[in-house]
mmCIF file of C-alpha atoms in Angstrom:
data_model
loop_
_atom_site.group_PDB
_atom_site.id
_atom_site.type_symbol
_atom_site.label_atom_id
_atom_site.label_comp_id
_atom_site.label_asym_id
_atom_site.label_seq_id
_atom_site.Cartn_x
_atom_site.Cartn_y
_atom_site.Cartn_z
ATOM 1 C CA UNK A 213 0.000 0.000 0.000
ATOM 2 C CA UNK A 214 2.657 2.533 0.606
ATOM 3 C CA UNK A 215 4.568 1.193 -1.758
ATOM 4 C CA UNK A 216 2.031 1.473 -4.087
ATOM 5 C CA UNK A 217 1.535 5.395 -3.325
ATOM 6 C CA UNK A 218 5.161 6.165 -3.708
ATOM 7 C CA UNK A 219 4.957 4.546 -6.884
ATOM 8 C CA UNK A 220 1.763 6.348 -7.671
ATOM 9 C CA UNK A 221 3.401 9.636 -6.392
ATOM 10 C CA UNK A 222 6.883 8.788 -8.849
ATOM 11 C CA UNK A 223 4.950 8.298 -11.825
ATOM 12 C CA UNK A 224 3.364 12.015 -11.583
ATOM 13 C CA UNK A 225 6.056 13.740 -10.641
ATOM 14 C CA UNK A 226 7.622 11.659 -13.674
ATOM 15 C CA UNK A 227 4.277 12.515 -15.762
ATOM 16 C CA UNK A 228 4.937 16.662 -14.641
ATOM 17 C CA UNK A 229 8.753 16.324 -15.604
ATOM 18 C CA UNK A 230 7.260 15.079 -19.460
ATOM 19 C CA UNK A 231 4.578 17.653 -19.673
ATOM 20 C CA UNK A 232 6.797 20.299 -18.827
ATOM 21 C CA UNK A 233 9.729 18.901 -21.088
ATOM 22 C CA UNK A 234 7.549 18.918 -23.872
ATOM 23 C CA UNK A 235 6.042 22.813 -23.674
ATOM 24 C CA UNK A 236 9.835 23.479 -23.328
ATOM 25 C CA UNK A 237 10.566 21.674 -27.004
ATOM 26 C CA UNK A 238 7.324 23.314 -28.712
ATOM 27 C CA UNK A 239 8.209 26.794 -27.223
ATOM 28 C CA UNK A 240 11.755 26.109 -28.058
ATOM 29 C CA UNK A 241 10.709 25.022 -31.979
ATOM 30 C CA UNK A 242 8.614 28.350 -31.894
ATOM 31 C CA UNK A 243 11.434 30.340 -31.363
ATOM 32 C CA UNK A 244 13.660 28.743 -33.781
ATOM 33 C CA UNK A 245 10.508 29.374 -36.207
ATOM 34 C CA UNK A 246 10.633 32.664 -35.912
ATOM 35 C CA UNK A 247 14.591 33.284 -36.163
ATOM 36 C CA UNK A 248 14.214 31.164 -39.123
ATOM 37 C CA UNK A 249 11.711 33.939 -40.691
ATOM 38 C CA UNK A 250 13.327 37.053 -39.303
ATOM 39 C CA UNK A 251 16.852 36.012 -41.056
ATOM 40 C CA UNK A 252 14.600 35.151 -44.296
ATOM 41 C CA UNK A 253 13.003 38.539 -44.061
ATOM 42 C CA UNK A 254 16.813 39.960 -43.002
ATOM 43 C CA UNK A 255 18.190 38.493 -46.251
ATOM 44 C CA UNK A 256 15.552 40.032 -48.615
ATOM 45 C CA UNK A 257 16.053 43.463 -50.645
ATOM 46 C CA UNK A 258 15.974 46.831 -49.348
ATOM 47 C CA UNK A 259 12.554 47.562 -50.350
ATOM 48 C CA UNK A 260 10.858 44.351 -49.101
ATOM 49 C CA UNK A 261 12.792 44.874 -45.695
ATOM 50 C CA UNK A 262 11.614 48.481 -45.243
ATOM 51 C CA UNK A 263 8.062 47.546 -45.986
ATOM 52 C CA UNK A 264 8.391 44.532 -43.049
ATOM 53 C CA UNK A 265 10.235 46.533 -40.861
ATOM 54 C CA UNK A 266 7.853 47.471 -38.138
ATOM 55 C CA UNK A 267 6.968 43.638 -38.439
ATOM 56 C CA UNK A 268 10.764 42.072 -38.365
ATOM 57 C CA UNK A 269 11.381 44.475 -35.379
ATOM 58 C CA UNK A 270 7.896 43.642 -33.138
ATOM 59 C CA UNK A 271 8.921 40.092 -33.708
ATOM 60 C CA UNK A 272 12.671 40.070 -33.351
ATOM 61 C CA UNK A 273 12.061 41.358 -29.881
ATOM 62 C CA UNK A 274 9.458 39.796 -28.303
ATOM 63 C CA UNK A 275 10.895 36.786 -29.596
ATOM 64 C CA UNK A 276 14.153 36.932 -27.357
ATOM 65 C CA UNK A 277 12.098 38.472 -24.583
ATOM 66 C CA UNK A 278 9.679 35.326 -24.801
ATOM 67 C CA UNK A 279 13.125 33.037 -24.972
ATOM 68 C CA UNK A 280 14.089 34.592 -21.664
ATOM 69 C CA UNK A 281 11.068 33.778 -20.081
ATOM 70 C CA UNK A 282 11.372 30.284 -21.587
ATOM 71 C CA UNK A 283 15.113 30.062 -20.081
ATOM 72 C CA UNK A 284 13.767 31.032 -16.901
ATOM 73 C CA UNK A 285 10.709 28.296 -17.151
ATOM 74 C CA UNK A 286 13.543 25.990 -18.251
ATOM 75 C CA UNK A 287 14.981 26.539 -14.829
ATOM 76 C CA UNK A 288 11.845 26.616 -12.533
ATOM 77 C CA UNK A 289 10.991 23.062 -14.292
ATOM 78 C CA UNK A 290 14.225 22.057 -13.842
ATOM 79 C CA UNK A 291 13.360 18.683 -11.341
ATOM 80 C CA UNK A 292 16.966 19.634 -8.889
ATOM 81 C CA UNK A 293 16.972 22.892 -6.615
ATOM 82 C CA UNK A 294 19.492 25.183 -8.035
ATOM 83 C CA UNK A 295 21.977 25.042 -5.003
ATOM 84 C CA UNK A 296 21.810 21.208 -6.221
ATOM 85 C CA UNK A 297 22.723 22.421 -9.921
ATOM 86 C CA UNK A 298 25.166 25.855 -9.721
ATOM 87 C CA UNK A 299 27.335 26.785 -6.907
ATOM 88 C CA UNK A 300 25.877 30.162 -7.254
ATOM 89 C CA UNK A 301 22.239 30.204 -7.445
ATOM 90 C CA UNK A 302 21.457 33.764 -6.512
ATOM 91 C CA UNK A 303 23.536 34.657 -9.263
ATOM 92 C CA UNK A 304 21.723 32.518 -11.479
ATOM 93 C CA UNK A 305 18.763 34.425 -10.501
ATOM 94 C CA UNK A 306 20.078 37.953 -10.458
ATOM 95 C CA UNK A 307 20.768 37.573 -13.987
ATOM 96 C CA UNK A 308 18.145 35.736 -14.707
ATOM 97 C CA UNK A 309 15.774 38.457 -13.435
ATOM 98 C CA UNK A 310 18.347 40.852 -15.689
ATOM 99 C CA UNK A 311 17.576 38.986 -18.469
ATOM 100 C CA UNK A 312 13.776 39.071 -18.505
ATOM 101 C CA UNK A 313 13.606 42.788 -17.491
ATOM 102 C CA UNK A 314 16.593 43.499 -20.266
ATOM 103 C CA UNK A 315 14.580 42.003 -23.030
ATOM 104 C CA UNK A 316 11.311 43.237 -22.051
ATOM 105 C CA UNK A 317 12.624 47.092 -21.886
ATOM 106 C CA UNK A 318 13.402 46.873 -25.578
ATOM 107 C CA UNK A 319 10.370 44.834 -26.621
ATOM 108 C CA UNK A 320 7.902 47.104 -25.124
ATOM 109 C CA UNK A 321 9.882 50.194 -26.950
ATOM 110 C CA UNK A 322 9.983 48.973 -30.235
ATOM 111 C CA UNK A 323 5.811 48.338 -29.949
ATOM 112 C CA UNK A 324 5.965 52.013 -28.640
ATOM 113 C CA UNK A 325 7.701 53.432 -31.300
ATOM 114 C CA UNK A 326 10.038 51.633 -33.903
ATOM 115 C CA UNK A 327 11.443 55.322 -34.989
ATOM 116 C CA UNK A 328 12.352 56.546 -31.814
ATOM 117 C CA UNK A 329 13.344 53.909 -29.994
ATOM 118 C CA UNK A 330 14.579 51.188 -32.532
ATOM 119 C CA UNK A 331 19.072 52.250 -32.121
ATOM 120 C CA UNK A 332 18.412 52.247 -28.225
ATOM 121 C CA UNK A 333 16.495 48.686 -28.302
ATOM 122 C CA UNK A 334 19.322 47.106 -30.408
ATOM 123 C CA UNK A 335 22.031 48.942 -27.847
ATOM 124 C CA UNK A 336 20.174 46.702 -25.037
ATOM 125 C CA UNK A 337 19.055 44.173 -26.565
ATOM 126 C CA UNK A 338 22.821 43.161 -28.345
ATOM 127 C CA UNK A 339 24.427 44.282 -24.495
ATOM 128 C CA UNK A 340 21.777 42.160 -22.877
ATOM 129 C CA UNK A 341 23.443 39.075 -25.239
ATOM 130 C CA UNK A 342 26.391 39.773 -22.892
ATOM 131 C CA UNK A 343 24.276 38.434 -19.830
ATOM 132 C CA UNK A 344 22.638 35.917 -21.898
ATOM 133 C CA UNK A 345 26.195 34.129 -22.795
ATOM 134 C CA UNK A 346 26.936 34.098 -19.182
ATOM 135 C CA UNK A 347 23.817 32.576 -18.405
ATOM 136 C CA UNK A 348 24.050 30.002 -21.147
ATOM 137 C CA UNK A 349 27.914 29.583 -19.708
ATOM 138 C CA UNK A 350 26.663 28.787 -16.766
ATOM 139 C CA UNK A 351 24.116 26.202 -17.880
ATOM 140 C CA UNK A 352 27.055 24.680 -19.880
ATOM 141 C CA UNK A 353 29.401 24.361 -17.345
ATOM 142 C CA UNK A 354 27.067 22.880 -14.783
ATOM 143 C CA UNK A 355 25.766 20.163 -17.056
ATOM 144 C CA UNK A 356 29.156 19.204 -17.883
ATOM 145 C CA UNK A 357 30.378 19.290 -14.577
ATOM 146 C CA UNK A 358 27.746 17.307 -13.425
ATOM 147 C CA UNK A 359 28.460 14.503 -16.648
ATOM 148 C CA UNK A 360 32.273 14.691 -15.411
ATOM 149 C CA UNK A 361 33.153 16.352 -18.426
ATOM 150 C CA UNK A 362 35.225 18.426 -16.627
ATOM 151 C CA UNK A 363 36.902 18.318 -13.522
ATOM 152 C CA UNK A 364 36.624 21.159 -10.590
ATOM 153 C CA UNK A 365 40.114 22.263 -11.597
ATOM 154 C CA UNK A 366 39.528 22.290 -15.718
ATOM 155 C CA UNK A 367 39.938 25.975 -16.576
ATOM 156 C CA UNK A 368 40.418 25.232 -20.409
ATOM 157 C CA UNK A 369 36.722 24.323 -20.899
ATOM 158 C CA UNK A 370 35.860 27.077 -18.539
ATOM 159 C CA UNK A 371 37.672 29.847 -20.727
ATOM 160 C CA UNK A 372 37.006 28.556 -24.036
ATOM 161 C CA UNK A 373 33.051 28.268 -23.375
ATOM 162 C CA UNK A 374 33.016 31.512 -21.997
ATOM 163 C CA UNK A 375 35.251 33.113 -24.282
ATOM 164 C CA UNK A 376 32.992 31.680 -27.418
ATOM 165 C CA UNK A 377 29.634 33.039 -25.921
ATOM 166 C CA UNK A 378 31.418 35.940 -25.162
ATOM 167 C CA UNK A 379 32.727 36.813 -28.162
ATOM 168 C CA UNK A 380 29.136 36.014 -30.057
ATOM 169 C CA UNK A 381 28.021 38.676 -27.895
ATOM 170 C CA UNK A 382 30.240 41.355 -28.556
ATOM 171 C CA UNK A 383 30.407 40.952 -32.293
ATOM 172 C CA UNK A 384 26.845 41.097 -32.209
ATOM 173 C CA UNK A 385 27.144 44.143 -30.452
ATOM 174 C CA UNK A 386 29.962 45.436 -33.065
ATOM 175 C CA UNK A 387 28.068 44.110 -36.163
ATOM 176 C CA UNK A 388 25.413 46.011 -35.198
ATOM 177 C CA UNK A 389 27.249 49.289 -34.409
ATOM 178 C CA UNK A 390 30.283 49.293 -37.448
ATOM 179 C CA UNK A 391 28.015 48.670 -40.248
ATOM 180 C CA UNK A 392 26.220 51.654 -40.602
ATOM 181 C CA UNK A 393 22.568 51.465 -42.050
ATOM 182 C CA UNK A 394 20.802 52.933 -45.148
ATOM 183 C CA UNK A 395 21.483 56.477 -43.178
ATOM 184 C CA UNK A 396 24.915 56.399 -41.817
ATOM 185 C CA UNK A 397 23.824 55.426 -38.458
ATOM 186 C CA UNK A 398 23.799 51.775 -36.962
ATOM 187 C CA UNK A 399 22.602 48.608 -38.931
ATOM 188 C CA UNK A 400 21.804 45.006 -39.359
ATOM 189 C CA UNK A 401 22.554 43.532 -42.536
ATOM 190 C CA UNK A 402 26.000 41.826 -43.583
#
């Protein structure tokens, strides 16, 4: 009998872990959806990307602000306490909570008004990458600490992980910023 409700009481928490596993992959496949289309809509002419603008913009950002809540769901669903997972775990929240706010500022903006605020939303949204590669570091280097990919005193995979997300960031950052769009000023296309 209690062996039977333990069982019982396994198999939901089990049945919870699934459910919540699966929103993950459809929200996840979503997302990747809609990169796919904004870097088809990136990659058409001048004229067909000014028409879209307003729409490439409104989705670009509420995309990653949606992917930041998803990151954060990722970690709430997550089956371990964080102190189990990351020796840190109010710093895993801190940016966490930097994360959500720093792509919700922009999203909310760009709805507002592409025209005035569209160089200011790409300035946080590209600087917010910065925390995002740390947070995506830190995911990294916990699951492969945990797998014994790496020992406690591995620095390579520690720099080089951190140095690649890292770098992503800031030459998204610099892409965006050296270019120089159709007026001079900051832009997005290669």
């Amino acid at each position: 009998r209690v062996e039977s409700a333990i069982l019982a009481e396994k198999m939901n928490r089990l049945r919870g872990m699934s459910n919540t596993n699966l929103h993950l992959a459809i929200a996840s496949l979503v997302y990747v959806g809609i990169n796919i289309s904004n870097f088809t809509i990136n990659s058409m002419d001048d004229a067909f990307r000014s028409e879209h603008k307003l729409f490439f913009h409104r989705t670009e950002f509420w995309a990653t602000f949606f992917f930041a809540c998803l990151q954060v769901y990722a970690l709430v669903g997550c089956p371990r306490q964080l102190q189990d997972i990351f020796q840190r775990p109010l710093m895993v929240k801190t940016v966490m909570v930097l994360n959500v706010v720093l792509t919700l500022v922009p999203a909310v903006l760009v709805t507002v008004s592409l025209s005035s605020f569209e160089v200011l939303s790409h300035e946080i949204e590209y600087s917010n990458e910065i925390t995002m590669a740390i947070l995506d570091f830190i995911f990294l280097y916990s699951l492969a600490r945990h797998r014994s990919l790496v020992t406690d005193g591995s620095v390579l995979f520690q720099l080089l992980a951190t140095g690649f997300t890292l770098a992503v960031a800031v030459t998204q950052l610099l892409i965006y910023n050296g270019l120089g769009g159709t007026h001079g000023g900051p832009g997005e296309k290669i």
